[in-house]
mmCIF file of C-alpha atoms in Angstrom:
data_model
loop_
_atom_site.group_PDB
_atom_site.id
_atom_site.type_symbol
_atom_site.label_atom_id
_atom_site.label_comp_id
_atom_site.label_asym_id
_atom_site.label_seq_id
_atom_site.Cartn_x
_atom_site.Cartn_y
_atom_site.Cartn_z
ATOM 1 C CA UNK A 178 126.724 61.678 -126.745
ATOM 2 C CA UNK A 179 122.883 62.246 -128.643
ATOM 3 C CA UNK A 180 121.195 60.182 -126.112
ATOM 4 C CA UNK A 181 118.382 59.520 -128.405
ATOM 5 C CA UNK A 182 118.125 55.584 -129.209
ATOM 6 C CA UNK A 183 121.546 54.828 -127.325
ATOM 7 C CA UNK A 184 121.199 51.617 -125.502
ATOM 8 C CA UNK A 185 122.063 51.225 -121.501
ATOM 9 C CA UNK A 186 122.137 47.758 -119.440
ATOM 10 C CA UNK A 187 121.711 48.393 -115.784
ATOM 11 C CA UNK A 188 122.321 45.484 -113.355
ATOM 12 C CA UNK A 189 120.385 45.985 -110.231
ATOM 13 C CA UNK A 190 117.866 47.874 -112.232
ATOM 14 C CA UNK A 191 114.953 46.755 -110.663
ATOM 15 C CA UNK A 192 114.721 49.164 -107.562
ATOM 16 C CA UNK A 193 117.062 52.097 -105.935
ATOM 17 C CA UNK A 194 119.435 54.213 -107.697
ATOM 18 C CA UNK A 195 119.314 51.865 -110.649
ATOM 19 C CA UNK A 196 115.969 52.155 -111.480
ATOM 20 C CA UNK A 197 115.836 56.068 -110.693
ATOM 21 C CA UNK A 198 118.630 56.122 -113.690
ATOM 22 C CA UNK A 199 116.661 53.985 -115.827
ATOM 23 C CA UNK A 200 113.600 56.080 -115.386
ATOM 24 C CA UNK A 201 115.980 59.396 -116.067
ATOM 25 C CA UNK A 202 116.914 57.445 -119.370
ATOM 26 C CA UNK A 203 114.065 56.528 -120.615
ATOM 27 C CA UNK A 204 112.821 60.404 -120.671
ATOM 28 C CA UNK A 205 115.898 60.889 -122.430
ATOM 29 C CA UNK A 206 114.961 58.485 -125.411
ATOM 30 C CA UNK A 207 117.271 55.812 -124.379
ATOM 31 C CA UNK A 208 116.448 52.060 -124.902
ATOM 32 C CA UNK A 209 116.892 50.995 -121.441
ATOM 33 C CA UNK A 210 117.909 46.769 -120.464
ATOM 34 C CA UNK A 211 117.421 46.267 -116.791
ATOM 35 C CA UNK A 212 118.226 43.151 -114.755
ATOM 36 C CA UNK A 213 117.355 41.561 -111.587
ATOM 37 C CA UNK A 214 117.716 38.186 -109.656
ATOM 38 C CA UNK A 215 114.163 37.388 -109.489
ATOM 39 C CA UNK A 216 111.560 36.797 -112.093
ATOM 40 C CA UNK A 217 108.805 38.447 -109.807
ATOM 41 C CA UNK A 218 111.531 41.937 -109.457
ATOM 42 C CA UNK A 219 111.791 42.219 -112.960
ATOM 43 C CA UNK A 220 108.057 41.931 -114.283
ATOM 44 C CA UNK A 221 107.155 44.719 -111.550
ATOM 45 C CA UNK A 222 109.630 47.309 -112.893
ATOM 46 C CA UNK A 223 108.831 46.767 -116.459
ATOM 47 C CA UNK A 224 105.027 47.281 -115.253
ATOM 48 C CA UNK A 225 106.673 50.043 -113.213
ATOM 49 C CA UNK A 226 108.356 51.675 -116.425
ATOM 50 C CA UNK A 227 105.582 50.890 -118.784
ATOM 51 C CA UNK A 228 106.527 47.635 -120.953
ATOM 52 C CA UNK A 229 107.287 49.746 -123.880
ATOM 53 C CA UNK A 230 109.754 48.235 -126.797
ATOM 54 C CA UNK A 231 112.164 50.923 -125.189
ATOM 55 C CA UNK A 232 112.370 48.513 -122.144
ATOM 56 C CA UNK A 233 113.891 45.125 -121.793
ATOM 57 C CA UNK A 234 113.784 42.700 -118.268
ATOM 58 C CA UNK A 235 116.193 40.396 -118.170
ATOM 59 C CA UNK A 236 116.870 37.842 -115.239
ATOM 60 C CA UNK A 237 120.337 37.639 -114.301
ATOM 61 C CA UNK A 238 122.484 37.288 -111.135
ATOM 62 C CA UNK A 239 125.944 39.303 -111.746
ATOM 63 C CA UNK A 240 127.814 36.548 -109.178
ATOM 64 C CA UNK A 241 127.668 34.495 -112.476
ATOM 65 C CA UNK A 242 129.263 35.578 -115.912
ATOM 66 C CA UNK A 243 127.072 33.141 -117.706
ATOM 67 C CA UNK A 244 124.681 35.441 -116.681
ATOM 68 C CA UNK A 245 125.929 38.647 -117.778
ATOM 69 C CA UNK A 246 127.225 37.361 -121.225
ATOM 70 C CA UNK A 247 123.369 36.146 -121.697
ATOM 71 C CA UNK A 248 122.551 38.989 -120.957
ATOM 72 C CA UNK A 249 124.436 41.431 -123.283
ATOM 73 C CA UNK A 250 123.820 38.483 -125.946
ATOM 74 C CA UNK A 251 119.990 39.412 -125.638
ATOM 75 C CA UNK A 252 120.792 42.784 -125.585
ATOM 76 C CA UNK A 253 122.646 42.989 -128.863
ATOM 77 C CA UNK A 254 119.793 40.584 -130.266
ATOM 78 C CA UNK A 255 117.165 42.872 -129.509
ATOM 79 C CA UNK A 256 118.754 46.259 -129.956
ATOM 80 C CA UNK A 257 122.077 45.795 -131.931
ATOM 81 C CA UNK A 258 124.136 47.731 -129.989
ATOM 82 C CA UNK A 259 125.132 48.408 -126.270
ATOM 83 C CA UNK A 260 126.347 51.928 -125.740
ATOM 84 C CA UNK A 261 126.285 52.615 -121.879
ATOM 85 C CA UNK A 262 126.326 49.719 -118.845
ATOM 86 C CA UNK A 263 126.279 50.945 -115.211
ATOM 87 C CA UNK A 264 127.195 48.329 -112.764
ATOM 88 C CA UNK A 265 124.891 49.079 -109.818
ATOM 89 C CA UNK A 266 124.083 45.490 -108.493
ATOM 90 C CA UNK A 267 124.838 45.481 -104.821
ATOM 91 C CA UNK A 268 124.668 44.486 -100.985
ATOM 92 C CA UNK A 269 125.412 45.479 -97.855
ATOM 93 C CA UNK A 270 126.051 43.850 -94.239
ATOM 94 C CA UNK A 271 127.251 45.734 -90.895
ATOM 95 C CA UNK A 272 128.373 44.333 -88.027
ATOM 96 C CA UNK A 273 131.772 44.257 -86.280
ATOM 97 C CA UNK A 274 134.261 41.841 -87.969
ATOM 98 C CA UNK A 275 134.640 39.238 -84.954
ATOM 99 C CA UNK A 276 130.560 39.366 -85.559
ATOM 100 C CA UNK A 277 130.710 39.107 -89.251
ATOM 101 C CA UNK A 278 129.467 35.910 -90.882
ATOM 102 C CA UNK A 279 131.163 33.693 -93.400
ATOM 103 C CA UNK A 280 128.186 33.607 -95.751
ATOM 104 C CA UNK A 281 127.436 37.591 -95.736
ATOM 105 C CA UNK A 282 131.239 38.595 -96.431
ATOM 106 C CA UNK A 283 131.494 36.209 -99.497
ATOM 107 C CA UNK A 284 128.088 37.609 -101.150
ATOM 108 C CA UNK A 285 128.929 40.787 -100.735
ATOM 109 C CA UNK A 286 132.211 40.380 -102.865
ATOM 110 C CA UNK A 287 130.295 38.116 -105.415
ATOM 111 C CA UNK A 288 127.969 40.804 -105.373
ATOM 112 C CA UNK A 289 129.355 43.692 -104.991
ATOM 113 C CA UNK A 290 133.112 43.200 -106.401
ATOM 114 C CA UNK A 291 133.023 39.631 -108.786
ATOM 115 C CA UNK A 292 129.309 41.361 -109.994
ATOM 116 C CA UNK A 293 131.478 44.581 -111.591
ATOM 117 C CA UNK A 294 134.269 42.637 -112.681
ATOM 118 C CA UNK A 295 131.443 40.214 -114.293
ATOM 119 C CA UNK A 296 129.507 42.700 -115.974
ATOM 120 C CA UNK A 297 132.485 44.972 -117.530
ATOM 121 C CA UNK A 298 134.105 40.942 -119.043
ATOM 122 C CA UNK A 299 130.766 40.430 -120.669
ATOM 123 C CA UNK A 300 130.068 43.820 -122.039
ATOM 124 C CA UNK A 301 133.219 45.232 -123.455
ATOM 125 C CA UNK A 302 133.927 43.740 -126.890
ATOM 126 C CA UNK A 303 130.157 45.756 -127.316
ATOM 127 C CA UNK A 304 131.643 49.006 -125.227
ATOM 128 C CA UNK A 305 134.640 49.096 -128.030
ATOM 129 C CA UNK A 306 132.173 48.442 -131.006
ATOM 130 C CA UNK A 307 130.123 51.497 -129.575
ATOM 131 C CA UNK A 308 133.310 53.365 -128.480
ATOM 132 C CA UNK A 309 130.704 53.345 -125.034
ATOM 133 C CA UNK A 310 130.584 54.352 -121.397
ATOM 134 C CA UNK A 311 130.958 52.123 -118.327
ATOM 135 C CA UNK A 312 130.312 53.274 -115.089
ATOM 136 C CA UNK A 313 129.930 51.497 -111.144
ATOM 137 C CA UNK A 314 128.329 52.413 -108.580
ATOM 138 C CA UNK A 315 130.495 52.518 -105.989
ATOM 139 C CA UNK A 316 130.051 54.462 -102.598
ATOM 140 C CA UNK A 317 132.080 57.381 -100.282
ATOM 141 C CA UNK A 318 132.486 53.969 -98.070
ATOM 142 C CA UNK A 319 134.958 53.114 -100.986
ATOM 143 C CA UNK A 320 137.048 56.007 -99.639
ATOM 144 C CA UNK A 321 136.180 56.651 -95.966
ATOM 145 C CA UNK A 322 136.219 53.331 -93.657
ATOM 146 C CA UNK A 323 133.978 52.944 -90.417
ATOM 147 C CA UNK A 324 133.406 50.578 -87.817
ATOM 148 C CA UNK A 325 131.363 47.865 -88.671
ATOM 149 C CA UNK A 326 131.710 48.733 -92.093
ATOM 150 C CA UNK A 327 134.610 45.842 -92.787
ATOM 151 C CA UNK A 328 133.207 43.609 -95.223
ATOM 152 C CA UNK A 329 131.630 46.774 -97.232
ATOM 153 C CA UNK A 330 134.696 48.776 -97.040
ATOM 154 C CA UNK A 331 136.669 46.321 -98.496
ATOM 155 C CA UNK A 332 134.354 45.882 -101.921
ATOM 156 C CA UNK A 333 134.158 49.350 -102.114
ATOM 157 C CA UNK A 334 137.455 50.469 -102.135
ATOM 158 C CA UNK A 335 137.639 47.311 -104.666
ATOM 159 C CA UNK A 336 135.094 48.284 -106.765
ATOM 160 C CA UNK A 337 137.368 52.162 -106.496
ATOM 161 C CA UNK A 338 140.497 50.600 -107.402
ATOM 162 C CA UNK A 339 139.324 47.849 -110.092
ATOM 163 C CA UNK A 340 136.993 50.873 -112.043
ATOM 164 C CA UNK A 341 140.117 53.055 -112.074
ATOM 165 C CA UNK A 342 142.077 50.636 -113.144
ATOM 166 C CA UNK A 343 139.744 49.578 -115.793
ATOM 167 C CA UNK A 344 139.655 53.145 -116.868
ATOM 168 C CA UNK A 345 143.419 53.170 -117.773
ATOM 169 C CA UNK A 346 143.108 49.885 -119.463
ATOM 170 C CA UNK A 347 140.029 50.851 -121.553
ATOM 171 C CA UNK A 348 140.545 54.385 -123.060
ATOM 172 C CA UNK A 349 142.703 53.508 -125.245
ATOM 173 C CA UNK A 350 139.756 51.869 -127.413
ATOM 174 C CA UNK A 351 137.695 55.065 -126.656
ATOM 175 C CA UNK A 352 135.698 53.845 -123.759
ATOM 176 C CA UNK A 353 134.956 56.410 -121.106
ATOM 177 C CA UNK A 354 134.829 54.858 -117.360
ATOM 178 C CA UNK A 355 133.609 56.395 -114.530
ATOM 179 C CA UNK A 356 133.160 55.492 -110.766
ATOM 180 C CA UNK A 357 130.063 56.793 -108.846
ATOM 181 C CA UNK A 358 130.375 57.348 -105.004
ATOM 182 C CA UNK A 359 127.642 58.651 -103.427
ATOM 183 C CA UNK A 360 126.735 59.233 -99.901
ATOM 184 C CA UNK A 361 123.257 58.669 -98.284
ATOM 185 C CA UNK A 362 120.758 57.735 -101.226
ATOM 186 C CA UNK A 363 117.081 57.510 -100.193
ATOM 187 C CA UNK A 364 116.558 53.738 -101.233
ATOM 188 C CA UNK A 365 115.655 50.130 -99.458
ATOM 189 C CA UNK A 366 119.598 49.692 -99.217
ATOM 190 C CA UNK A 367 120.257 48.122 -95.538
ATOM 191 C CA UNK A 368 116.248 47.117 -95.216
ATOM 192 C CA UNK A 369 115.192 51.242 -95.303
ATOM 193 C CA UNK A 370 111.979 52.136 -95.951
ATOM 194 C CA UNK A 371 112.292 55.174 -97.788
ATOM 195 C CA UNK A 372 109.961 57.869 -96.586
ATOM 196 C CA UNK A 373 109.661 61.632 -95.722
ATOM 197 C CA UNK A 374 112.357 60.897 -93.337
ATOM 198 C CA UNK A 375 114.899 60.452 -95.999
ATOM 199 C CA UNK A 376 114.118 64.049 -97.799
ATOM 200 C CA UNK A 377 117.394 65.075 -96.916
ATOM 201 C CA UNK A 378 119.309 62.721 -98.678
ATOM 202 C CA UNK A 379 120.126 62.007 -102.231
ATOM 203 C CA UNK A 380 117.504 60.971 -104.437
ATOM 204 C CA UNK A 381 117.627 57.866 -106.781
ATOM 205 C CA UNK A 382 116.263 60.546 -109.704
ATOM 206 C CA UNK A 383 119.477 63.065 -108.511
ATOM 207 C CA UNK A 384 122.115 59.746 -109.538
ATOM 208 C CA UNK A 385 120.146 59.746 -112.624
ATOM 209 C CA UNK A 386 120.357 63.359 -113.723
ATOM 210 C CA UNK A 387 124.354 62.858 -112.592
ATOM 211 C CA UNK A 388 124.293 60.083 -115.281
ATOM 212 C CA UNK A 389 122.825 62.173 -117.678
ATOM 213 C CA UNK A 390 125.301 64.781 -117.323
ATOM 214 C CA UNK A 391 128.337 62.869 -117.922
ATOM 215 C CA UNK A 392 127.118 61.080 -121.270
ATOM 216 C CA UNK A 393 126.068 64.503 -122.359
ATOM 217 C CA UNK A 394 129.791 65.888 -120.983
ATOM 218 C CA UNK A 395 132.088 66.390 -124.316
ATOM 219 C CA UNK A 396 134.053 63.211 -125.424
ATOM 220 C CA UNK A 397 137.561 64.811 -124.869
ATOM 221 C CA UNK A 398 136.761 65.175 -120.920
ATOM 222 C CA UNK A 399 136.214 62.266 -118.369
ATOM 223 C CA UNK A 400 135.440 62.772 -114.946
ATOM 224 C CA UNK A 401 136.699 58.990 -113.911
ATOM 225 C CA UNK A 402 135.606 59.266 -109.999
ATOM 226 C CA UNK A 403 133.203 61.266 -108.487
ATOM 227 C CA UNK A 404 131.986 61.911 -105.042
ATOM 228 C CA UNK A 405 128.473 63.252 -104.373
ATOM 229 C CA UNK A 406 126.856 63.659 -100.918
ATOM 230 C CA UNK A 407 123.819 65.601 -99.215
ATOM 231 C CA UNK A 408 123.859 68.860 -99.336
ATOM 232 C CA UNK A 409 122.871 68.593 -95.572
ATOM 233 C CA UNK A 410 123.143 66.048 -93.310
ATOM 234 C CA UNK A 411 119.919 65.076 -91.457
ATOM 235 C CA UNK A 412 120.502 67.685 -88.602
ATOM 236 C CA UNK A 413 116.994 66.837 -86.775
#
């Protein structure tokens, strides 16, 4: 894929991995639609990435597919096309599952598994116009289970099985998808405060070079699930 003037809609856009991959985009000529649940998140990222007509903000919560078919609708309006969408939106909580609220397990599948099942529904009619990409963000928790890890386990093997699935479904109409699993990422995920402490791990800019790589890899090959990790644990 020629990059150049391609359009990509990121949910979760406005911090983390997906705004590393929006910034990695953008210096790839990309027109880049990001969304967020708050009015305040997405003003500071388009400050953040420069309000340029290569940028668009859009307020949208992926629990709701109102939301996410407003917000391909303003993406077509603006741009005309929609070429690449990476479902990133997510959440985490960690606690034992006799601890585990109610409230938390529910948002994080509306979040985390409704939000990718939300996004792909409002976006693929454009995907098979654009013979596109779709990819999730999904995590090596969506493969390797660990104690308190219960409620987050179980949308991330979702999100694992659904993409895969989707994958199979989708090809046919010459749609590459692709599942993303990384490891430790240097963000705010779990209330982290990314700092010199987190050097070891992968960088939000590292997902976003990954990215880059597969819409650049040659239409006859698809790498549909991919697991990337540290180099190096944080040895200390």
């Amino acid at each position: 894929m020629d990059l150049n003037g391609k359009v990509v809609y990121i949910t979760g856009g406005t911090k983390g991995i997906g705004l590393g991959v929006a910034q990695s985009l953008l210096q790839q000529g990309m027109k880049v639609a990001i969304s967020g649940r708050s009015d305040e998140s997405v003003s500071k990222t388009l400050a953040s990435l420069g309000n340029t007509a290569n940028v668009l903000g859009i307020k949208a919560d992926v629990t709701r597919i109102k939301d996410e078919e407003a917000a391909v609708e303003e993406i077509l309006k603006t741009w005309g096309r929609l070429d690449v969408v990476l479902a990133n939106a997510g959440v985490g909580h960690f606690a034992p599952i006799d601890e585990m609220s109610d409230d938390k397990w529910h948002q994080m599948i509306d979040i985390n598994l409704n939000g990718v099942f939300h996004t792909l529904k409002a976006s693929v009619e454009a995907l098979k116009k654009s013979e596109g990409y779709y990819m999730t963000l999904a995590s090596l928790a969506g493969t390797n289970f660990f104690a308190s890890g219960a409620g987050y386990n179980a949308t991330k093997f979702g999100v694992v099985g659904f993409t895969q699935a989707a994958m199979l479904d989708l090809r046919k109409y010459n749609i590459k998808v692709t599942t993303i699993m990384p490891g430790s990422v240097a963000t705010h995920f779990n209330n982290n405060e990314p700092s010199e402490k987190d050097a070891w791990k992968i960088q939000p800019e590292d997902i976003g070079e990954l990215v880059i790589d597969l819409l650049k890899m040659h239409p006859r090959t698809l790498p549909s699930k991919i697991e990337v990790r540290p180099t190096r644990p944080d040895l200390k």
